[in-house]
Coordinates of C-alpha atoms and ligand atoms in Angstrom, one line a residue:
M1 CA 105.6 49.6 -180.8
S2 CA 104.3 47.2 -178.2
K3 CA 105.9 44.0 -177.0
T4 CA 103.5 42.1 -179.1
D5 CA 104.4 44.1 -182.1
T6 CA 108.1 43.5 -181.8
N7 CA 107.6 39.7 -181.3
Q8 CA 105.3 39.8 -184.3
K9 CA 108.0 41.6 -186.3
L10 CA 110.5 38.7 -185.5
I11 CA 108.0 36.2 -186.4
D12 CA 107.4 37.8 -189.8
L13 CA 111.1 38.3 -190.4
R14 CA 111.8 34.6 -189.7
K15 CA 109.0 33.6 -192.0
K16 CA 110.5 35.8 -194.8
S17 CA 114.0 34.4 -194.1
K18 CA 112.8 30.8 -194.2
L19 CA 111.2 31.4 -197.5
G20 CA 114.5 32.2 -199.0
G21 CA 114.2 33.4 -202.6
G22 CA 110.3 32.9 -202.3
E23 CA 107.7 30.5 -203.3
K24 CA 108.1 30.6 -207.0
R25 CA 111.7 29.7 -206.8
I26 CA 111.0 27.1 -204.3
A27 CA 108.4 25.5 -206.7
K28 CA 111.1 25.6 -209.4
Q29 CA 113.6 23.9 -207.3
H30 CA 111.1 21.2 -206.5
E31 CA 110.2 20.8 -210.3
K32 CA 113.8 19.9 -210.9
G33 CA 113.5 17.2 -208.3
K34 CA 115.6 19.1 -205.7
M35 CA 114.9 19.8 -202.1
T36 CA 115.4 23.3 -200.7
A37 CA 118.3 23.9 -198.3
R38 CA 116.1 23.7 -195.2
E39 CA 114.4 20.6 -196.4
R40 CA 117.8 19.0 -196.9
L41 CA 119.0 19.9 -193.4
A42 CA 115.8 18.6 -191.9
V43 CA 116.6 15.1 -193.5
L44 CA 120.2 15.3 -192.6
L45 CA 120.0 16.1 -189.0
D46 CA 118.2 14.4 -186.0
S47 CA 114.7 15.6 -185.8
S48 CA 114.2 19.2 -184.4
S49 CA 118.0 19.5 -183.5
F50 CA 118.9 22.2 -186.1
H51 CA 119.6 25.7 -184.9
E52 CA 120.2 28.3 -187.4
L53 CA 122.8 31.1 -187.0
E54 CA 123.0 34.4 -188.8
S55 CA 119.7 33.8 -190.6
F56 CA 119.1 37.6 -191.3
V57 CA 122.3 38.3 -192.9
A58 CA 121.6 40.7 -195.8
Q59 CA 122.5 40.7 -199.2
E60 CA 125.1 43.4 -198.9
P61 CA 127.0 44.0 -195.7
G62 CA 125.1 46.0 -193.3
V63 CA 122.7 47.3 -195.9
S64 CA 118.9 46.9 -195.3
G65 CA 116.3 46.8 -198.1
A66 CA 118.9 46.4 -200.7
N67 CA 116.6 44.2 -202.9
E68 CA 114.1 41.4 -202.7
F69 CA 116.8 39.2 -201.1
D70 CA 117.3 41.4 -198.1
S71 CA 117.8 39.6 -194.8
V72 CA 117.1 36.1 -196.1
G73 CA 120.5 34.7 -195.2
N74 CA 122.5 35.5 -198.4
G75 CA 121.9 32.2 -200.2
V76 CA 123.1 29.9 -197.4
V77 CA 121.6 28.4 -194.4
T78 CA 124.1 27.8 -191.6
G79 CA 124.0 26.5 -188.0
Y80 CA 124.5 23.4 -185.9
G81 CA 122.5 20.2 -185.1
Q82 CA 122.9 16.7 -184.2
I83 CA 123.5 13.4 -186.3
N84 CA 122.7 10.3 -184.2
G85 CA 123.0 12.5 -181.1
R86 CA 126.6 13.8 -182.0
K87 CA 127.0 17.5 -182.8
V88 CA 127.8 18.7 -186.2
F89 CA 128.1 22.1 -187.9
V90 CA 126.5 22.6 -191.3
Y91 CA 125.8 24.9 -194.0
A92 CA 123.5 24.4 -197.0
Q93 CA 123.5 26.6 -200.1
D94 CA 120.1 27.9 -200.8
F95 CA 119.8 27.9 -204.7
T96 CA 116.5 30.1 -204.4
V97 CA 118.6 33.0 -203.5
M98 CA 120.7 34.2 -206.4
G99 CA 121.3 30.6 -207.4
G100 CA 123.1 30.0 -204.0
S101 CA 126.0 31.9 -205.6
L102 CA 128.8 32.9 -203.1
G103 CA 129.7 36.5 -202.2
E104 CA 131.4 38.0 -199.3
M105 CA 128.7 37.7 -196.7
Q106 CA 127.9 34.0 -197.8
S107 CA 131.5 33.3 -197.3
K108 CA 131.6 35.0 -193.9
K109 CA 128.6 32.8 -192.8
I110 CA 130.3 29.5 -194.0
C111 CA 133.7 30.5 -192.4
R112 CA 131.9 31.1 -189.2
V113 CA 130.4 27.7 -188.8
M114 CA 133.8 26.3 -190.1
D115 CA 135.5 28.0 -187.3
L116 CA 132.9 26.9 -184.8
A117 CA 133.3 23.3 -186.0
A118 CA 137.1 23.4 -185.6
Q119 CA 137.0 25.2 -182.2
N120 CA 134.4 22.7 -180.8
G121 CA 135.7 19.6 -182.3
A122 CA 132.8 18.7 -184.5
P123 CA 132.4 17.7 -188.2
I124 CA 131.6 20.4 -190.7
I125 CA 129.1 19.3 -193.5
G126 CA 128.6 21.4 -196.6
L127 CA 125.5 20.9 -198.8
I128 CA 126.4 22.6 -202.0
D129 CA 124.0 23.8 -204.7
S130 CA 125.4 26.9 -206.2
G131 CA 126.0 28.9 -209.4
G132 CA 129.5 29.6 -208.1
A133 CA 131.0 33.1 -207.6
R134 CA 128.4 35.7 -207.3
I135 CA 129.0 37.7 -210.5
Q136 CA 127.7 41.0 -209.1
E137 CA 130.2 40.9 -206.3
G138 CA 133.2 40.4 -208.5
V139 CA 136.6 40.0 -206.6
H140 CA 134.7 40.0 -203.2
S141 CA 133.4 36.5 -204.0
L142 CA 136.8 35.3 -205.0
M143 CA 138.1 36.6 -201.7
G144 CA 135.3 34.7 -200.0
Y145 CA 136.3 31.4 -201.8
A146 CA 139.8 31.9 -200.8
E147 CA 138.8 32.3 -197.0
I148 CA 136.9 29.0 -197.3
F149 CA 139.8 27.1 -199.0
R150 CA 142.2 28.3 -196.3
R151 CA 140.0 26.9 -193.6
N152 CA 139.4 23.8 -195.5
T153 CA 143.1 23.3 -195.5
L154 CA 143.9 24.3 -191.9
Y155 CA 141.1 22.2 -190.5
S156 CA 142.1 19.2 -192.6
G157 CA 142.8 16.4 -190.1
V158 CA 141.4 18.4 -187.3
V159 CA 137.8 17.8 -187.8
P160 CA 136.1 15.7 -190.5
Q161 CA 134.8 17.6 -193.5
I162 CA 132.1 16.3 -195.8
S163 CA 130.7 17.8 -198.9
L164 CA 127.5 16.8 -200.5
I165 CA 127.1 18.1 -204.0
L166 CA 123.4 18.4 -204.6
G167 CA 123.2 20.6 -207.7
P168 CA 125.9 22.6 -209.6
C169 CA 129.4 23.1 -208.2
A170 CA 131.4 24.5 -211.0
G171 CA 134.6 26.5 -211.5
G172 CA 137.0 27.2 -208.8
A173 CA 134.2 26.6 -206.2
A174 CA 134.9 22.8 -206.8
Y175 CA 138.1 23.3 -204.8
S176 CA 136.4 23.6 -201.5
P177 CA 134.9 20.0 -201.7
A178 CA 138.1 18.9 -203.2
L179 CA 139.9 19.9 -200.0
T180 CA 137.4 18.1 -197.9
D181 CA 137.6 14.4 -196.8
F182 CA 134.5 12.9 -198.6
I183 CA 132.5 14.1 -201.6
L184 CA 128.9 12.7 -202.0
M185 CA 127.1 13.1 -205.2
V186 CA 123.6 12.3 -206.5
E187 CA 123.3 10.5 -209.9
K188 CA 122.0 12.8 -212.7
H189 CA 121.3 15.5 -210.3
S190 CA 124.8 17.1 -209.4
Y191 CA 127.8 18.1 -211.3
M192 CA 131.3 19.3 -210.6
F193 CA 133.8 20.7 -213.1
I194 CA 136.4 23.4 -213.4
T195 CA 135.5 24.5 -216.9
G196 CA 132.0 23.9 -218.3
P197 CA 130.9 22.5 -221.6
N198 CA 130.7 25.9 -223.3
V199 CA 134.2 26.9 -222.5
I200 CA 135.5 23.5 -223.4
K201 CA 133.8 23.7 -226.8
E202 CA 135.3 27.2 -227.4
I203 CA 138.9 26.2 -226.4
T204 CA 139.2 22.5 -227.5
G205 CA 136.3 22.0 -229.7
E206 CA 135.1 19.0 -227.6
E207 CA 131.3 18.7 -227.2
V208 CA 130.1 17.3 -224.0
D209 CA 127.1 17.7 -221.7
F210 CA 127.0 18.4 -217.9
E211 CA 126.4 14.8 -216.9
N212 CA 129.2 13.3 -219.0
L213 CA 131.6 16.0 -218.0
G214 CA 131.3 16.1 -214.3
G215 CA 128.2 14.1 -213.1
A216 CA 128.3 11.5 -210.5
G217 CA 129.0 8.7 -212.8
V218 CA 132.2 10.4 -214.1
H219 CA 133.5 11.3 -210.7
M220 CA 132.6 8.0 -209.1
S221 CA 134.3 5.8 -211.9
I222 CA 136.8 7.8 -214.0
S223 CA 138.1 10.9 -212.1
G224 CA 138.0 9.4 -208.6
V225 CA 136.9 12.8 -207.3
A226 CA 133.6 11.5 -205.5
S227 CA 133.6 9.1 -202.6
L228 CA 130.0 8.1 -202.7
S229 CA 127.0 8.5 -205.0
A230 CA 123.4 8.0 -204.5
K231 CA 120.2 7.7 -206.6
S232 CA 118.3 10.5 -204.7
E233 CA 119.1 13.4 -202.3
N234 CA 117.5 11.4 -199.5
E235 CA 119.8 8.5 -200.1
S236 CA 122.9 10.8 -200.2
L237 CA 121.9 12.5 -196.9
S238 CA 121.4 9.1 -195.4
Q239 CA 124.8 8.0 -196.7
C240 CA 126.3 11.0 -194.9
R241 CA 124.8 10.1 -191.6
T242 CA 126.0 6.4 -192.0
L243 CA 129.5 7.5 -192.9
L244 CA 129.8 9.8 -189.8
G245 CA 128.9 6.8 -187.6
Y246 CA 132.3 5.3 -188.4
I247 CA 134.3 8.5 -187.7
P248 CA 135.3 10.3 -184.5
S249 CA 134.2 14.0 -184.1
N250 CA 137.8 15.3 -184.2
N251 CA 141.4 14.2 -184.3
M252 CA 141.7 14.0 -180.4
E253 CA 138.9 11.4 -180.1
N254 CA 138.9 7.7 -180.9
P255 CA 136.5 6.5 -183.5
P256 CA 133.0 5.5 -182.2
C257 CA 132.2 2.1 -181.0
I258 CA 128.7 0.7 -180.9
A259 CA 127.4 -2.2 -178.9
P260 CA 128.7 -5.3 -180.7
S261 CA 126.0 -7.1 -182.6
D262 CA 128.1 -10.1 -183.8
D263 CA 130.0 -12.8 -182.0
P264 CA 133.7 -11.9 -181.8
F265 CA 134.6 -15.6 -182.1
R266 CA 132.3 -16.4 -185.0
V267 CA 134.0 -18.9 -187.3
D268 CA 133.1 -18.9 -190.9
T269 CA 134.5 -22.1 -192.3
E270 CA 133.7 -21.0 -195.9
L271 CA 136.7 -18.9 -195.6
D272 CA 138.9 -21.9 -195.5
T273 CA 138.1 -22.8 -199.0
I274 CA 137.5 -19.3 -200.5
V275 CA 141.0 -18.9 -202.1
P276 CA 141.3 -21.3 -205.1
V277 CA 144.1 -23.8 -205.1
D278 CA 145.0 -22.7 -208.6
G279 CA 146.7 -19.4 -208.0
T280 CA 145.6 -17.9 -211.4
K281 CA 141.9 -18.2 -210.5
P282 CA 140.2 -15.1 -208.8
Y283 CA 137.9 -14.9 -205.9
N284 CA 136.0 -12.2 -204.3
M285 CA 137.8 -10.1 -201.7
H286 CA 134.7 -8.2 -200.8
E287 CA 133.2 -11.5 -199.7
V288 CA 136.3 -12.2 -197.6
I289 CA 135.8 -8.8 -195.9
R290 CA 132.1 -9.2 -195.3
K291 CA 132.8 -12.7 -193.7
V292 CA 135.4 -11.4 -191.4
V293 CA 134.1 -8.1 -190.1
D294 CA 131.0 -7.5 -187.9
R295 CA 128.0 -8.6 -189.9
N296 CA 126.6 -5.9 -192.1
S297 CA 129.2 -3.4 -191.0
F298 CA 131.3 -2.9 -194.3
F299 CA 130.8 0.5 -195.7
E300 CA 132.8 0.8 -199.0
V301 CA 134.0 4.1 -200.2
Q302 CA 134.8 4.8 -203.8
P303 CA 133.3 1.5 -204.7
T304 CA 133.4 2.0 -208.6
F305 CA 136.7 3.8 -208.9
A306 CA 139.8 1.6 -209.4
T307 CA 137.8 -1.4 -208.4
H308 CA 141.0 -3.6 -208.1
A309 CA 141.6 -1.7 -204.9
I310 CA 139.1 -1.7 -201.9
V311 CA 138.8 0.9 -199.3
G312 CA 136.0 1.5 -196.7
F313 CA 135.0 1.4 -193.0
A314 CA 133.9 -1.6 -191.0
R315 CA 133.5 -2.7 -187.3
F316 CA 135.3 -5.3 -185.3
N317 CA 133.5 -6.1 -182.1
G318 CA 131.6 -2.9 -182.5
C319 CA 134.5 -0.5 -183.1
S320 CA 135.3 1.2 -186.4
V321 CA 138.4 0.4 -188.5
G322 CA 139.6 1.3 -191.9
I323 CA 139.8 -1.6 -194.4
V324 CA 142.1 -1.6 -197.3
A325 CA 142.4 -4.5 -199.7
Q326 CA 143.0 -5.6 -203.2
E327 CA 140.1 -7.2 -205.3
P328 CA 141.8 -10.2 -207.1
S329 CA 138.7 -10.6 -209.3
A330 CA 139.3 -7.0 -210.8
L331 CA 142.5 -6.8 -212.8
A332 CA 143.9 -9.4 -210.5
G333 CA 144.4 -6.9 -207.8
I334 CA 147.2 -5.0 -209.5
I335 CA 148.3 -1.6 -208.2
D336 CA 148.1 1.2 -210.6
I337 CA 148.1 4.9 -210.3
D338 CA 144.4 5.1 -209.5
A339 CA 144.7 2.4 -207.0
S340 CA 147.6 4.1 -205.4
D341 CA 145.8 7.4 -205.0
K342 CA 142.7 5.6 -203.6
I343 CA 144.6 3.6 -201.1
S344 CA 147.0 6.4 -199.9
R345 CA 144.3 9.0 -199.4
F346 CA 142.2 6.6 -197.4
V347 CA 145.1 5.5 -195.3
R348 CA 146.1 9.1 -194.4
F349 CA 142.4 10.0 -193.5
C350 CA 142.2 6.9 -191.1
D351 CA 145.6 7.9 -189.6
A352 CA 144.6 11.6 -189.1
F353 CA 141.4 10.4 -187.1
N354 CA 142.8 7.6 -185.1
I355 CA 141.0 4.9 -187.0
P356 CA 143.0 1.5 -187.0
L357 CA 143.8 0.0 -190.4
V358 CA 143.2 -3.7 -191.3
T359 CA 144.8 -4.5 -194.7
F360 CA 144.0 -7.6 -196.8
V361 CA 146.7 -8.2 -199.3
D362 CA 146.5 -10.1 -202.7
S363 CA 148.4 -8.4 -205.4
P364 CA 150.8 -9.5 -208.1
G365 CA 152.5 -6.1 -208.0
F366 CA 152.5 -2.7 -209.8
L367 CA 151.0 -2.4 -213.3
P368 CA 153.6 -2.7 -216.0
G369 CA 153.3 -0.4 -219.1
I370 CA 154.6 2.7 -220.8
N371 CA 151.5 4.8 -220.0
Q372 CA 151.7 4.0 -216.2
E373 CA 155.5 4.7 -216.1
H374 CA 155.0 8.0 -218.0
K375 CA 152.1 9.2 -215.9
G376 CA 154.3 8.7 -212.8
I377 CA 153.5 5.3 -211.2
I378 CA 156.8 5.9 -209.3
R379 CA 155.5 9.0 -207.5
H380 CA 151.9 7.7 -207.1
G381 CA 153.0 4.3 -205.8
A382 CA 155.2 6.0 -203.4
K383 CA 152.2 7.7 -201.8
I384 CA 151.0 4.3 -200.4
L385 CA 154.4 3.6 -198.8
Y386 CA 154.5 7.1 -197.4
A387 CA 150.9 6.9 -196.1
Y388 CA 151.4 3.4 -194.3
A389 CA 155.0 4.2 -193.0
E390 CA 153.7 7.6 -191.5
A391 CA 150.5 6.2 -190.0
T392 CA 150.7 5.7 -186.3
V393 CA 147.4 4.1 -185.8
P394 CA 147.2 0.4 -185.0
K395 CA 147.8 -1.6 -188.2
I396 CA 147.1 -5.2 -189.0
S397 CA 147.8 -7.0 -192.3
I398 CA 146.6 -10.3 -193.6
V399 CA 148.2 -11.8 -196.8
T400 CA 145.6 -14.0 -198.3
R401 CA 147.4 -15.0 -201.4
R402 CA 149.9 -13.1 -203.6
A403 CA 152.2 -10.4 -202.2
F404 CA 154.7 -10.0 -204.8
G405 CA 157.5 -7.5 -204.9
G406 CA 156.7 -4.0 -204.3
A407 CA 153.1 -4.9 -203.7
Y408 CA 154.2 -6.9 -200.6
V409 CA 156.2 -4.0 -199.3
V410 CA 153.7 -1.2 -199.8
M411 CA 150.7 -3.0 -198.7
S412 CA 151.3 -2.6 -195.0
S413 CA 154.2 -4.9 -194.6
K414 CA 155.9 -5.5 -191.3
F415 CA 159.0 -3.4 -192.1
I416 CA 157.1 -0.2 -193.0
G417 CA 155.7 -0.4 -189.6
T418 CA 152.7 -2.7 -189.4
D419 CA 152.1 -4.0 -186.0
I420 CA 150.7 -7.5 -186.5
N421 CA 151.1 -9.4 -189.7
Y422 CA 149.2 -12.5 -190.6
A423 CA 149.2 -14.8 -193.6
W424 CA 146.9 -17.4 -194.7
P425 CA 148.2 -20.9 -195.7
T426 CA 147.5 -19.9 -199.4
A427 CA 149.9 -16.8 -199.1
E428 CA 152.7 -16.4 -201.7
I429 CA 155.1 -13.8 -200.5
A430 CA 157.9 -13.5 -202.9
V431 CA 159.9 -11.0 -205.1
M432 CA 157.8 -12.2 -208.1
G433 CA 155.6 -15.0 -209.3
A434 CA 157.1 -18.5 -210.3
E435 CA 157.0 -18.2 -214.1
G436 CA 158.7 -14.8 -214.2
A437 CA 161.3 -15.9 -211.6
V438 CA 162.3 -19.1 -213.3
N439 CA 162.6 -17.3 -216.6
I440 CA 165.2 -15.1 -215.2
I441 CA 167.2 -17.0 -212.8
S442 CA 167.1 -20.4 -214.7
R443 CA 167.1 -19.2 -218.3
K444 CA 170.4 -20.9 -219.2
E445 CA 169.5 -24.2 -217.5
I446 CA 166.1 -24.3 -219.4
N447 CA 167.7 -23.5 -222.7
D448 CA 170.5 -26.0 -222.3
S449 CA 168.0 -29.0 -221.3
E450 CA 166.8 -31.5 -223.8
D451 CA 163.1 -30.6 -223.2
P452 CA 163.0 -26.9 -222.2
D453 CA 159.2 -26.9 -221.6
A454 CA 159.4 -29.9 -219.2
K455 CA 162.4 -28.3 -217.5
R456 CA 160.7 -25.0 -217.0
S457 CA 157.6 -26.7 -215.5
E458 CA 159.8 -28.6 -213.1
L459 CA 161.6 -25.5 -212.0
I460 CA 158.4 -23.6 -211.7
Q461 CA 157.0 -26.3 -209.3
E462 CA 160.3 -26.2 -207.4
Y463 CA 160.1 -22.5 -206.9
Q464 CA 156.5 -22.6 -205.9
E465 CA 157.2 -25.2 -203.2
K466 CA 160.3 -23.4 -202.0
Y467 CA 159.3 -19.7 -202.2
L468 CA 155.5 -19.4 -202.8
T469 CA 154.4 -20.5 -199.3
P470 CA 153.8 -18.4 -196.2
Y471 CA 156.4 -20.6 -194.3
A472 CA 159.5 -19.0 -196.1
A473 CA 158.2 -15.6 -195.0
A474 CA 157.4 -16.9 -191.5
K475 CA 160.9 -18.4 -191.2
A476 CA 162.3 -15.1 -191.9
G477 CA 160.2 -13.4 -189.4
I478 CA 158.4 -11.3 -192.1
I479 CA 155.0 -12.4 -191.0
D480 CA 154.0 -13.0 -187.4
E481 CA 151.8 -16.0 -187.8
V482 CA 150.3 -18.3 -190.3
I483 CA 146.6 -18.6 -189.5
L484 CA 143.6 -20.4 -190.8
P485 CA 141.4 -18.2 -192.8
S486 CA 138.4 -19.0 -190.4
E487 CA 140.5 -17.8 -187.5
T488 CA 141.0 -14.3 -189.0
R489 CA 138.1 -12.7 -187.3
A490 CA 139.1 -13.7 -183.7
K491 CA 142.7 -13.0 -184.4
V492 CA 142.1 -9.5 -185.8
I493 CA 139.8 -8.6 -182.9
S494 CA 142.2 -9.9 -180.3
A495 CA 145.2 -8.1 -182.0
L496 CA 143.2 -4.8 -182.2
S497 CA 142.5 -5.0 -178.5
V498 CA 146.1 -5.3 -177.6
I499 CA 147.6 -2.6 -179.8
K500 CA 144.8 -0.1 -179.4
E501 CA 146.9 2.0 -176.9
K502 CA 150.1 1.9 -179.0
Q503 CA 152.3 4.9 -178.8
I504 CA 154.7 5.9 -181.5
Q505 CA 156.7 9.1 -181.7
H506 CA 158.2 10.1 -185.1
P507 CA 161.1 12.6 -185.2
A508 CA 160.0 16.2 -184.8
R509 CA 159.4 18.1 -188.0
K510 CA 157.1 20.8 -189.4
H511 CA 155.6 18.4 -191.8
G512 CA 156.9 15.7 -194.3
I513 CA 156.6 16.1 -198.1
S514 CA 154.4 13.4 -199.2
P515 CA 154.8 12.5 -202.9
V516 CA 151.9 13.9 -204.9
Ligands
LIG601 C1 124.7 35.5 -209.5 C2 123.5 33.8 -210.2 C3 124.7 33.1 -210.4 C4 126.0 33.6 -210.1 C5 123.1 31.8 -211.0 N1 122.5 32.9 -210.6 N2 124.3 31.8 -211.0 N3 123.5 35.0 -209.6 N4 125.9 34.9 -209.7 N5 127.1 33.0 -210.5 C6 121.2 33.3 -210.4 C7 120.3 33.5 -211.7 O1 120.5 34.8 -212.2 C8 119.0 33.2 -211.4 O2 118.4 34.2 -210.8 C9 119.2 32.1 -210.3 O3 120.4 32.2 -209.9 C10 118.9 30.7 -210.9 O4 119.8 30.5 -212.0 P1 119.2 29.8 -213.4 O5 120.2 30.1 -214.4 O6 117.9 30.2 -213.6 O7 119.2 28.4 -213.0 P2 119.6 27.0 -213.9 O8 118.8 27.2 -215.1 O9 119.2 25.9 -213.0 O10 121.1 27.2 -214.2 C11 122.0 26.9 -213.0 C12 123.4 27.3 -213.5 C13 123.5 28.8 -214.2 C14 123.9 26.4 -214.5 C15 124.4 27.3 -212.2 O11 122.8 29.6 -213.3 C16 124.8 29.3 -214.5 O12 125.4 28.8 -215.4 N6 125.2 30.1 -213.7 C17 126.6 30.8 -213.8 C18 127.6 29.9 -213.4 C19 129.0 30.7 -213.4 O13 129.4 30.9 -214.5 N7 129.5 30.9 -212.2 C20 130.7 31.4 -212.1 C21 131.7 30.4 -212.0 S1 133.3 31.0 -211.9 P3 116.7 34.5 -210.7 O14 116.7 35.8 -210.1 O15 116.3 34.3 -212.2 O16 116.3 33.4 -209.8 C22 133.5 30.6 -210.2 C23 134.9 31.1 -209.8 C24 135.0 30.7 -208.4 O17 132.7 30.2 -209.5 C25 136.6 30.9 -208.2 C26 136.9 30.4 -206.8 C27 138.4 30.4 -206.7

């Protein structure tokens, strides 16, 4: 064979490998409105930055000519590339090869890029589109999943892990994304579940379709499994690029800063009147956040799950922070089980990756009710405490209005380790609201009075004046400073700059046991 022939052989092999399961199956993928694995990578990564690895891996280990899928990569395209100039490792399941199903060699390919990502301190991104365990490979495919799950766990908090669900992700296969930091889904296009509609019908008699069982809508609003959803694959891939812009490449780096595009001393006087004088009236915390952070920098995560809690990334003077808040216009900003899970998970992510936390507090407390108690609000709520108390990143809190009882303590309060604590003049920091408090501590006085209603109103007003101001908390040193709302941006930027190098040592231990 001449040199030209050997080169031609490589060119032909590459061509075959790039076609995956062949033109017919690619056309089928397109008919479903889906891109192929390689098309997706081309959109996700910076132009021409992708370098493939192990593209000739055969269907069976070391066997050539096993079947039509010989040497086409075993249903997954793996390699590395760049996103906005920063290196990432990627794998994209190729549905045109045996439905992207996972067997031993596919697992080996995925594990290899996961190992490279961890060793080189770069994020690992998985594009998932797969029929699950490759049926023909039996227990070898289960073994393969276990190898991936182990790496997902060991690399958790070491490098960011992001999963994009771009087709089916069913059965135990869903546990790999579940172990990663962010799950991105595409509406009416991707689904995740442990047991499918047929099995459910057989076992429980319930009838449900794919979308209503595990589509993006379900996981974004009901289960809380997904972090972000998009209307198209293109949008989802673009969300992934944006998300990475807020996150460092590994746990030894600081989060990225970009050139500031907003005035650090910008004063938005609308903030000074945003909180209604009537404490029972809601306002919009999203608006508060947008007015305080760098313009257009707020990137919300899980925006439609437990909407009374807000988590997301933003920038102050160009640098990334994690934002946690309550939304008083949704369920009055109460903390329930779902809000606890949402907040605690996000706080732990930010802490693992050195992202400072800025918390806006307005909550009347934990949601009362038999259902919440029986479902374990105690252990779920404790997760928020655990996450904040454990977090060693710079932490700032701003109480905008209510911070009652447990809600005050868990939401980044001073004595669970928050560095700088601000309150707006509208802040009400107390064990509970005026009505509840007066009914308990002054019941006898109210009942004994000639006009109980008038007495109650009088006592409520007294309580409000005495306790429901930020000054009682300021006098006790519970907050550091009462600030005008319009000063918040400049104060937070200044505080972040002085606490960014903070060093904290917790007692040595193997690991704590976070409530789950
Ligand atoms: C091998 C598979 C496969 C699988 C699909 N294919 N799933 N091959 N193992 N698990 C192949 C099909 O034979 C077909 O091959 C091609 O992929 C495309 O599949 P279609 O069925 O034509 O596609 P579609 O109609 O879009 O349906 C997609 C699907 C369906 C819903 C995912 O294929 C399906 O239900 N597959 C089985 C899913 C499943 O039960 N997996 C095991 C889950 S248990 P050709 O040659 O025709 O192109 C599990 C345990 C993991 O994953 C445990 C980890 C701990």
